Structures are given as structure tokens and as C-alpha cells.
Amino acid sequence: MAEQQFSSLPGTTHNFASCINKIIRNIDTVSNVPKPLAIFLLLGLLFLLICHIVITLYLVIFLTFRTRHELKKQIRGIQTSLGLRDAGKEV
């Protein structure tokens, strides 16, 4: 059933939302957790997932930019020490 829902790409968001709705509707029969608490926990997990993705993307982009910047500085220093570049100008 899940394979059938997620097999088509264009309606993936709608299928994901309907899957979450089914979980919320059937949560009373599955566990002894009250429905509002279960919804709160699901929203909390979704929030944590989004935070994790955002922080990971930020760190990857930030560290990539920083690494490139550091490499450029090191290359300029090596070029200057080899005499390929003047202190303030390119040769």
C-alpha cells in the first residue's frame, strides 16, 4: 500500500499528507496515548526533522565556503612566497 502511494512523484506531498492523516485517525486504536498528545509528538518529530535538515545544510554550505576561502588564502600565500604574485598584485 505504501509503495503504491509513494510510487508516483507528482502527488508525493498529497500522498504524504494523506499518510499522516491515516496515522492520526488510527492512533487511538494502535496505542493508549491520547490523540492530542500523539499529534503533538508527531509535530515535534516533524519539527526536529526540519531543524536537522536546515542545520545540516547550513553547516555543509558554511564549511564549504570557509574551506574555499582558506584554500584561496593559502594559495595566495604560496604564490607570494614563490614570487609568482606580488604582495598586493597579481603577476
PDB file of N, CA and C in Angstrom:
ATOM      1  N   MET A   1       0.828  -1.194   0.000  1.00  0.00           N
ATOM      2  CA  MET A   1       0.000   0.000   0.000  1.00  0.00           C
ATOM      3  C   MET A   1       0.869   1.253   0.000  1.00  0.00           C
ATOM      4  N   ALA A   2       1.889   1.267   0.853  1.00  0.00           N
ATOM      5  CA  ALA A   2       2.772   2.431   0.912  1.00  0.00           C
ATOM      6  C   ALA A   2       3.540   2.589  -0.387  1.00  0.00           C
ATOM      7  N   GLU A   3       3.950   1.461  -0.991  1.00  0.00           N
ATOM      8  CA  GLU A   3       4.677   1.534  -2.258  1.00  0.00           C
ATOM      9  C   GLU A   3       3.789   2.138  -3.334  1.00  0.00           C
ATOM     10  N   GLN A   4       2.521   1.788  -3.297  1.00  0.00           N
ATOM     11  CA  GLN A   4       1.592   2.302  -4.288  1.00  0.00           C
ATOM     12  C   GLN A   4       1.390   3.803  -4.096  1.00  0.00           C
ATOM     13  N   GLN A   5       1.341   4.259  -2.849  1.00  0.00           N
ATOM     14  CA  GLN A   5       1.136   5.675  -2.576  1.00  0.00           C
ATOM     15  C   GLN A   5       2.324   6.512  -3.020  1.00  0.00           C
ATOM     16  N   PHE A   6       3.545   6.055  -2.727  1.00  0.00           N
ATOM     17  CA  PHE A   6       4.721   6.866  -2.976  1.00  0.00           C
ATOM     18  C   PHE A   6       5.376   6.571  -4.318  1.00  0.00           C
ATOM     19  N   SER A   7       4.736   5.755  -5.152  1.00  0.00           N
ATOM     20  CA  SER A   7       5.358   5.407  -6.428  1.00  0.00           C
ATOM     21  C   SER A   7       5.301   6.558  -7.426  1.00  0.00           C
ATOM     22  N   SER A   8       4.253   7.373  -7.380  1.00  0.00           N
ATOM     23  CA  SER A   8       4.146   8.476  -8.337  1.00  0.00           C
ATOM     24  C   SER A   8       4.718   9.743  -7.725  1.00  0.00           C
ATOM     25  N   LEU A   9       5.588  10.401  -8.462  1.00  0.00           N
ATOM     26  CA  LEU A   9       6.275  11.578  -7.957  1.00  0.00           C
ATOM     27  C   LEU A   9       5.400  12.826  -7.882  1.00  0.00           C
ATOM     28  N   PRO A  10       4.527  13.119  -8.873  1.00  0.00           N
ATOM     29  CA  PRO A  10       3.794  14.387  -8.839  1.00  0.00           C
ATOM     30  C   PRO A  10       2.920  14.581  -7.603  1.00  0.00           C
ATOM     31  N   GLY A  11       2.317  13.532  -7.069  1.00  0.00           N
ATOM     32  CA  GLY A  11       1.431  13.693  -5.927  1.00  0.00           C
ATOM     33  C   GLY A  11       2.054  13.282  -4.616  1.00  0.00           C
ATOM     34  N   THR A  12       3.364  13.349  -4.519  1.00  0.00           N
ATOM     35  CA  THR A  12       4.043  12.838  -3.328  1.00  0.00           C
ATOM     36  C   THR A  12       3.641  13.602  -2.077  1.00  0.00           C
ATOM     37  N   THR A  13       3.555  14.938  -2.170  1.00  0.00           N
ATOM     38  CA  THR A  13       3.194  15.736  -0.997  1.00  0.00           C
ATOM     39  C   THR A  13       1.791  15.383  -0.524  1.00  0.00           C
ATOM     40  N   HIS A  14       0.869  15.259  -1.455  1.00  0.00           N
ATOM     41  CA  HIS A  14      -0.504  14.906  -1.096  1.00  0.00           C
ATOM     42  C   HIS A  14      -0.544  13.511  -0.475  1.00  0.00           C
ATOM     43  N   ASN A  15       0.193  12.572  -1.048  1.00  0.00           N
ATOM     44  CA  ASN A  15       0.216  11.213  -0.509  1.00  0.00           C
ATOM     45  C   ASN A  15       0.828  11.186   0.884  1.00  0.00           C
ATOM     46  N   PHE A  16       1.870  11.988   1.103  1.00  0.00           N
ATOM     47  CA  PHE A  16       2.493  12.057   2.425  1.00  0.00           C
ATOM     48  C   PHE A  16       1.502  12.610   3.441  1.00  0.00           C
ATOM     49  N   ALA A  17       0.772  13.659   3.056  1.00  0.00           N
ATOM     50  CA  ALA A  17      -0.220  14.247   3.957  1.00  0.00           C
ATOM     51  C   ALA A  17      -1.335  13.252   4.254  1.00  0.00           C
ATOM     52  N   SER A  18      -1.782  12.512   3.252  1.00  0.00           N
ATOM     53  CA  SER A  18      -2.843  11.533   3.499  1.00  0.00           C
ATOM     54  C   SER A  18      -2.340  10.394   4.384  1.00  0.00           C
ATOM     55  N   CYS A  19      -1.072  10.043   4.240  1.00  0.00           N
ATOM     56  CA  CYS A  19      -0.483   9.010   5.096  1.00  0.00           C
ATOM     57  C   CYS A  19      -0.454   9.478   6.554  1.00  0.00           C
ATOM     58  N   ILE A  20      -0.058  10.737   6.773  1.00  0.00           N
ATOM     59  CA  ILE A  20      -0.047  11.294   8.132  1.00  0.00           C
ATOM     60  C   ILE A  20      -1.470  11.343   8.687  1.00  0.00           C
ATOM     61  N   ASN A  21      -2.427  11.727   7.855  1.00  0.00           N
ATOM     62  CA  ASN A  21      -3.827  11.755   8.303  1.00  0.00           C
ATOM     63  C   ASN A  21      -4.311  10.373   8.715  1.00  0.00           C
ATOM     64  N   LYS A  22      -3.928   9.349   7.969  1.00  0.00           N
ATOM     65  CA  LYS A  22      -4.313   7.981   8.334  1.00  0.00           C
ATOM     66  C   LYS A  22      -3.697   7.582   9.674  1.00  0.00           C
ATOM     67  N   ILE A  23      -2.456   7.967   9.883  1.00  0.00           N
ATOM     68  CA  ILE A  23      -1.799   7.653  11.160  1.00  0.00           C
ATOM     69  C   ILE A  23      -2.539   8.330  12.301  1.00  0.00           C
ATOM     70  N   ILE A  24      -2.885   9.609  12.120  1.00  0.00           N
ATOM     71  CA  ILE A  24      -3.579  10.347  13.181  1.00  0.00           C
ATOM     72  C   ILE A  24      -4.964   9.752  13.440  1.00  0.00           C
ATOM     73  N   ARG A  25      -5.685   9.374  12.375  1.00  0.00           N
ATOM     74  CA  ARG A  25      -7.019   8.795  12.549  1.00  0.00           C
ATOM     75  C   ARG A  25      -6.969   7.455  13.279  1.00  0.00           C
ATOM     76  N   ASN A  26      -5.957   6.655  12.999  1.00  0.00           N
ATOM     77  CA  ASN A  26      -5.884   5.310  13.569  1.00  0.00           C
ATOM     78  C   ASN A  26      -5.059   5.234  14.845  1.00  0.00           C
ATOM     79  N   ILE A  27      -4.608   6.360  15.363  1.00  0.00           N
ATOM     80  CA  ILE A  27      -3.692   6.325  16.502  1.00  0.00           C
ATOM     81  C   ILE A  27      -4.387   5.848  17.778  1.00  0.00           C
ATOM     82  N   ASP A  28      -5.687   6.095  17.889  1.00  0.00           N
ATOM     83  CA  ASP A  28      -6.412   5.656  19.085  1.00  0.00           C
ATOM     84  C   ASP A  28      -6.464   4.136  19.175  1.00  0.00           C
ATOM     85  N   THR A  29      -6.560   3.469  18.054  1.00  0.00           N
ATOM     86  CA  THR A  29      -6.656   2.013  18.069  1.00  0.00           C
ATOM     87  C   THR A  29      -5.298   1.347  18.243  1.00  0.00           C
ATOM     88  N   VAL A  30      -4.224   2.059  17.915  1.00  0.00           N
ATOM     89  CA  VAL A  30      -2.893   1.456  17.965  1.00  0.00           C
ATOM     90  C   VAL A  30      -2.277   1.550  19.354  1.00  0.00           C
ATOM     91  N   SER A  31      -2.446   2.690  20.006  1.00  0.00           N
ATOM     92  CA  SER A  31      -1.765   2.881  21.292  1.00  0.00           C
ATOM     93  C   SER A  31      -2.722   3.456  22.327  1.00  0.00           C
ATOM     94  N   ASN A  32      -2.221   3.530  23.552  1.00  0.00           N
ATOM     95  CA  ASN A  32      -3.008   4.097  24.647  1.00  0.00           C
ATOM     96  C   ASN A  32      -2.726   5.581  24.836  1.00  0.00           C
ATOM     97  N   VAL A  33      -1.981   6.176  23.913  1.00  0.00           N
ATOM     98  CA  VAL A  33      -1.641   7.597  24.006  1.00  0.00           C
ATOM     99  C   VAL A  33      -2.840   8.416  23.537  1.00  0.00           C
ATOM    100  N   PRO A  34      -3.213   9.455  24.293  1.00  0.00           N
ATOM    101  CA  PRO A  34      -4.322  10.312  23.848  1.00  0.00           C
ATOM    102  C   PRO A  34      -4.003  10.973  22.504  1.00  0.00           C
ATOM    103  N   LYS A  35      -5.035  11.196  21.717  1.00  0.00           N
ATOM    104  CA  LYS A  35      -4.845  11.725  20.362  1.00  0.00           C
ATOM    105  C   LYS A  35      -4.128  13.088  20.336  1.00  0.00           C
ATOM    106  N   PRO A  36      -4.502  14.056  21.188  1.00  0.00           N
ATOM    107  CA  PRO A  36      -3.788  15.344  21.145  1.00  0.00           C
ATOM    108  C   PRO A  36      -2.291  15.200  21.448  1.00  0.00           C
ATOM    109  N   LEU A  37      -1.963  14.323  22.387  1.00  0.00           N
ATOM    110  CA  LEU A  37      -0.550  14.103  22.706  1.00  0.00           C
ATOM    111  C   LEU A  37       0.172  13.457  21.533  1.00  0.00           C
ATOM    112  N   ALA A  38      -0.480  12.522  20.881  1.00  0.00           N
ATOM    113  CA  ALA A  38       0.131  11.865  19.726  1.00  0.00           C
ATOM    114  C   ALA A  38       0.364  12.859  18.591  1.00  0.00           C
ATOM    115  N   ILE A  39      -0.611  13.725  18.352  1.00  0.00           N
ATOM    116  CA  ILE A  39      -0.448  14.751  17.315  1.00  0.00           C
ATOM    117  C   ILE A  39       0.692  15.688  17.684  1.00  0.00           C
ATOM    118  N   PHE A  40       0.752  16.086  18.952  1.00  0.00           N
ATOM    119  CA  PHE A  40       1.830  16.959  19.420  1.00  0.00           C
ATOM    120  C   PHE A  40       3.192  16.289  19.220  1.00  0.00           C
ATOM    121  N   LEU A  41       3.282  15.007  19.531  1.00  0.00           N
ATOM    122  CA  LEU A  41       4.546  14.283  19.356  1.00  0.00           C
ATOM    123  C   LEU A  41       4.921  14.162  17.879  1.00  0.00           C
ATOM    124  N   LEU A  42       3.937  13.902  17.020  1.00  0.00           N
ATOM    125  CA  LEU A  42       4.215  13.838  15.580  1.00  0.00           C
ATOM    126  C   LEU A  42       4.703  15.182  15.048  1.00  0.00           C
ATOM    127  N   LEU A  43       4.061  16.260  15.480  1.00  0.00           N
ATOM    128  CA  LEU A  43       4.503  17.591  15.054  1.00  0.00           C
ATOM    129  C   LEU A  43       5.897  17.903  15.587  1.00  0.00           C
ATOM    130  N   GLY A  44       6.178  17.463  16.820  1.00  0.00           N
ATOM    131  CA  GLY A  44       7.513  17.655  17.382  1.00  0.00           C
ATOM    132  C   GLY A  44       8.575  16.915  16.590  1.00  0.00           C
ATOM    133  N   LEU A  45       8.266  15.683  16.195  1.00  0.00           N
ATOM    134  CA  LEU A  45       9.217  14.923  15.376  1.00  0.00           C
ATOM    135  C   LEU A  45       9.426  15.571  14.012  1.00  0.00           C
ATOM    136  N   LEU A  46       8.347  16.071  13.425  1.00  0.00           N
ATOM    137  CA  LEU A  46       8.462  16.762  12.140  1.00  0.00           C
ATOM    138  C   LEU A  46       9.315  18.024  12.280  1.00  0.00           C
ATOM    139  N   PHE A  47       9.115  18.764  13.363  1.00  0.00           N
ATOM    140  CA  PHE A  47       9.912  19.968  13.626  1.00  0.00           C
ATOM    141  C   PHE A  47      11.387  19.616  13.789  1.00  0.00           C
ATOM    142  N   LEU A  48      11.676  18.551  14.538  1.00  0.00           N
ATOM    143  CA  LEU A  48      13.068  18.132  14.715  1.00  0.00           C
ATOM    144  C   LEU A  48      13.697  17.704  13.393  1.00  0.00           C
ATOM    145  N   LEU A  49      12.931  17.029  12.559  1.00  0.00           N
ATOM    146  CA  LEU A  49      13.439  16.623  11.247  1.00  0.00           C
ATOM    147  C   LEU A  49      13.781  17.843  10.397  1.00  0.00           C
ATOM    148  N   ILE A  50      12.893  18.825  10.385  1.00  0.00           N
ATOM    149  CA  ILE A  50      13.145  20.045   9.607  1.00  0.00           C
ATOM    150  C   ILE A  50      14.363  20.783  10.152  1.00  0.00           C
ATOM    151  N   CYS A  51      14.473  20.896  11.480  1.00  0.00           N
ATOM    152  CA  CYS A  51      15.641  21.556  12.084  1.00  0.00           C
ATOM    153  C   CYS A  51      16.925  20.827  11.716  1.00  0.00           C
ATOM    154  N   HIS A  52      16.888  19.522  11.758  1.00  0.00           N
ATOM    155  CA  HIS A  52      18.069  18.724  11.420  1.00  0.00           C
ATOM    156  C   HIS A  52      18.500  18.984   9.977  1.00  0.00           C
ATOM    157  N   ILE A  53      17.548  19.016   9.070  1.00  0.00           N
ATOM    158  CA  ILE A  53      17.867  19.254   7.661  1.00  0.00           C
ATOM    159  C   ILE A  53      18.435  20.656   7.469  1.00  0.00           C
ATOM    160  N   VAL A  54      17.807  21.658   8.086  1.00  0.00           N
ATOM    161  CA  VAL A  54      18.269  23.044   7.932  1.00  0.00           C
ATOM    162  C   VAL A  54      19.668  23.219   8.505  1.00  0.00           C
ATOM    163  N   ILE A  55      19.920  22.696   9.699  1.00  0.00           N
ATOM    164  CA  ILE A  55      21.239  22.835  10.323  1.00  0.00           C
ATOM    165  C   ILE A  55      22.296  22.105   9.508  1.00  0.00           C
ATOM    166  N   THR A  56      21.974  20.926   9.012  1.00  0.00           N
ATOM    167  CA  THR A  56      22.930  20.175   8.199  1.00  0.00           C
ATOM    168  C   THR A  56      23.278  20.938   6.928  1.00  0.00           C
ATOM    169  N   LEU A  57      22.272  21.461   6.235  1.00  0.00           N
ATOM    170  CA  LEU A  57      22.536  22.235   5.021  1.00  0.00           C
ATOM    171  C   LEU A  57      23.366  23.479   5.325  1.00  0.00           C
ATOM    172  N   TYR A  58      23.041  24.172   6.424  1.00  0.00           N
ATOM    173  CA  TYR A  58      23.800  25.365   6.793  1.00  0.00           C
ATOM    174  C   TYR A  58      25.264  25.017   7.047  1.00  0.00           C
ATOM    175  N   LEU A  59      25.503  23.951   7.799  1.00  0.00           N
ATOM    176  CA  LEU A  59      26.882  23.573   8.104  1.00  0.00           C
ATOM    177  C   LEU A  59      27.643  23.158   6.856  1.00  0.00           C
ATOM    178  N   VAL A  60      27.005  22.412   5.986  1.00  0.00           N
ATOM    179  CA  VAL A  60      27.683  21.985   4.756  1.00  0.00           C
ATOM    180  C   VAL A  60      28.046  23.196   3.905  1.00  0.00           C
ATOM    181  N   ILE A  61      27.108  24.112   3.723  1.00  0.00           N
ATOM    182  CA  ILE A  61      27.373  25.299   2.904  1.00  0.00           C
ATOM    183  C   ILE A  61      28.419  26.184   3.574  1.00  0.00           C
ATOM    184  N   PHE A  62      28.282  26.407   4.889  1.00  0.00           N
ATOM    185  CA  PHE A  62      29.217  27.274   5.610  1.00  0.00           C
ATOM    186  C   PHE A  62      30.629  26.705   5.584  1.00  0.00           C
ATOM    187  N   LEU A  63      30.757  25.408   5.864  1.00  0.00           N
ATOM    188  CA  LEU A  63      32.093  24.810   5.893  1.00  0.00           C
ATOM    189  C   LEU A  63      32.709  24.754   4.503  1.00  0.00           C
ATOM    190  N   THR A  64      31.901  24.541   3.478  1.00  0.00           N
ATOM    191  CA  THR A  64      32.422  24.537   2.110  1.00  0.00           C
ATOM    192  C   THR A  64      32.953  25.912   1.747  1.00  0.00           C
ATOM    193  N   PHE A  65      32.185  26.961   2.052  1.00  0.00           N
ATOM    194  CA  PHE A  65      32.625  28.321   1.739  1.00  0.00           C
ATOM    195  C   PHE A  65      33.882  28.665   2.522  1.00  0.00           C
ATOM    196  N   ARG A  66      33.898  28.296   3.801  1.00  0.00           N
ATOM    197  CA  ARG A  66      35.051  28.612   4.641  1.00  0.00           C
ATOM    198  C   ARG A  66      36.294  27.880   4.133  1.00  0.00           C
ATOM    199  N   THR A  67      36.135  26.626   3.760  1.00  0.00           N
ATOM    200  CA  THR A  67      37.264  25.848   3.258  1.00  0.00           C
ATOM    201  C   THR A  67      37.802  26.468   1.971  1.00  0.00           C
ATOM    202  N   ARG A  68      36.921  26.870   1.073  1.00  0.00           N
ATOM    203  CA  ARG A  68      37.365  27.513  -0.168  1.00  0.00           C
ATOM    204  C   ARG A  68      38.114  28.801   0.132  1.00  0.00           C
ATOM    205  N   HIS A  69      37.588  29.583   1.070  1.00  0.00           N
ATOM    206  CA  HIS A  69      38.226  30.848   1.427  1.00  0.00           C
ATOM    207  C   HIS A  69      39.621  30.599   2.001  1.00  0.00           C
ATOM    208  N   GLU A  70      39.724  29.614   2.888  1.00  0.00           N
ATOM    209  CA  GLU A  70      41.030  29.287   3.473  1.00  0.00           C
ATOM    210  C   GLU A  70      41.999  28.787   2.406  1.00  0.00           C
ATOM    211  N   LEU A  71      41.522  27.967   1.478  1.00  0.00           N
ATOM    212  CA  LEU A  71      42.382  27.474   0.401  1.00  0.00           C
ATOM    213  C   LEU A  71      42.880  28.615  -0.474  1.00  0.00           C
ATOM    214  N   LYS A  72      42.002  29.561  -0.792  1.00  0.00           N
ATOM    215  CA  LYS A  72      42.422  30.705  -1.600  1.00  0.00           C
ATOM    216  C   LYS A  72      43.505  31.502  -0.883  1.00  0.00           C
ATOM    217  N   LYS A  73      43.347  31.694   0.424  1.00  0.00           N
ATOM    218  CA  LYS A  73      44.364  32.425   1.187  1.00  0.00           C
ATOM    219  C   LYS A  73      45.692  31.677   1.181  1.00  0.00           C
ATOM    220  N   GLN A  74      45.643  30.361   1.346  1.00  0.00           N
ATOM    221  CA  GLN A  74      46.876  29.574   1.343  1.00  0.00           C
ATOM    222  C   GLN A  74      47.545  29.602  -0.026  1.00  0.00           C
ATOM    223  N   ILE A  75      46.752  29.513  -1.089  1.00  0.00           N
ATOM    224  CA  ILE A  75      47.313  29.553  -2.444  1.00  0.00           C
ATOM    225  C   ILE A  75      47.961  30.907  -2.704  1.00  0.00           C
ATOM    226  N   ARG A  76      47.313  31.983  -2.282  1.00  0.00           N
ATOM    227  CA  ARG A  76      47.909  33.313  -2.450  1.00  0.00           C
ATOM    228  C   ARG A  76      49.223  33.424  -1.691  1.00  0.00           C
ATOM    229  N   GLY A  77      49.259  32.869  -0.480  1.00  0.00           N
ATOM    230  CA  GLY A  77      50.496  32.901   0.303  1.00  0.00           C
ATOM    231  C   GLY A  77      51.614  32.125  -0.370  1.00  0.00           C
ATOM    232  N   ILE A  78      51.292  30.967  -0.910  1.00  0.00           N
ATOM    233  CA  ILE A  78      52.304  30.156  -1.607  1.00  0.00           C
ATOM    234  C   ILE A  78      52.779  30.879  -2.863  1.00  0.00           C
ATOM    235  N   GLN A  79      51.851  31.465  -3.623  1.00  0.00           N
ATOM    236  CA  GLN A  79      52.235  32.201  -4.825  1.00  0.00           C
ATOM    237  C   GLN A  79      53.129  33.386  -4.475  1.00  0.00           C
ATOM    238  N   THR A  80      52.812  34.074  -3.381  1.00  0.00           N
ATOM    239  CA  THR A  80      53.633  35.208  -2.961  1.00  0.00           C
ATOM    240  C   THR A  80      55.023  34.740  -2.565  1.00  0.00           C
ATOM    241  N   SER A  81      55.102  33.637  -1.821  1.00  0.00           N
ATOM    242  CA  SER A  81      56.414  33.149  -1.377  1.00  0.00           C
ATOM    243  C   SER A  81      57.255  32.630  -2.538  1.00  0.00           C
ATOM    244  N   LEU A  82      56.616  32.139  -3.594  1.00  0.00           N
ATOM    245  CA  LEU A  82      57.352  31.663  -4.770  1.00  0.00           C
ATOM    246  C   LEU A  82      57.683  32.789  -5.741  1.00  0.00           C
ATOM    247  N   GLY A  83      57.170  33.975  -5.487  1.00  0.00           N
ATOM    248  CA  GLY A  83      57.428  35.102  -6.363  1.00  0.00           C
ATOM    249  C   GLY A  83      56.503  35.157  -7.558  1.00  0.00           C
ATOM    250  N   LEU A  84      55.474  34.350  -7.574  1.00  0.00           N
ATOM    251  CA  LEU A  84      54.519  34.368  -8.680  1.00  0.00           C
ATOM    252  C   LEU A  84      53.504  35.496  -8.533  1.00  0.00           C
ATOM    253  N   ARG A  85      53.455  36.073  -7.373  1.00  0.00           N
ATOM    254  CA  ARG A  85      52.489  37.130  -7.092  1.00  0.00           C
ATOM    255  C   ARG A  85      53.172  38.154  -6.199  1.00  0.00           C
ATOM    256  N   ASP A  86      52.955  39.431  -6.505  1.00  0.00           N
ATOM    257  CA  ASP A  86      53.453  40.473  -5.610  1.00  0.00           C
ATOM    258  C   ASP A  86      52.552  40.513  -4.393  1.00  0.00           C
ATOM    259  N   ALA A  87      52.985  41.223  -3.382  1.00  0.00           N
ATOM    260  CA  ALA A  87      52.240  41.231  -2.128  1.00  0.00           C
ATOM    261  C   ALA A  87      50.803  41.699  -2.323  1.00  0.00           C
ATOM    262  N   GLY A  88      50.588  42.671  -3.200  1.00  0.00           N
ATOM    263  CA  GLY A  88      49.227  43.164  -3.371  1.00  0.00           C
ATOM    264  C   GLY A  88      48.677  42.979  -4.760  1.00  0.00           C
ATOM    265  N   LYS A  89      49.522  42.553  -5.712  1.00  0.00           N
ATOM    266  CA  LYS A  89      49.089  42.478  -7.105  1.00  0.00           C
ATOM    267  C   LYS A  89      49.313  41.089  -7.674  1.00  0.00           C
ATOM    268  N   GLU A  90      48.551  40.780  -8.724  1.00  0.00           N
ATOM    269  CA  GLU A  90      48.803  39.533  -9.452  1.00  0.00           C
ATOM    270  C   GLU A  90      49.837  39.792 -10.531  1.00  0.00           C
ATOM    271  N   VAL A  91      50.650  38.790 -10.815  1.00  0.00           N
ATOM    272  CA  VAL A  91      51.687  38.938 -11.842  1.00  0.00           C
ATOM    273  C   VAL A  91      51.180  38.397 -13.151  1.00  0.00           C
TER     274      VAL A  91
END
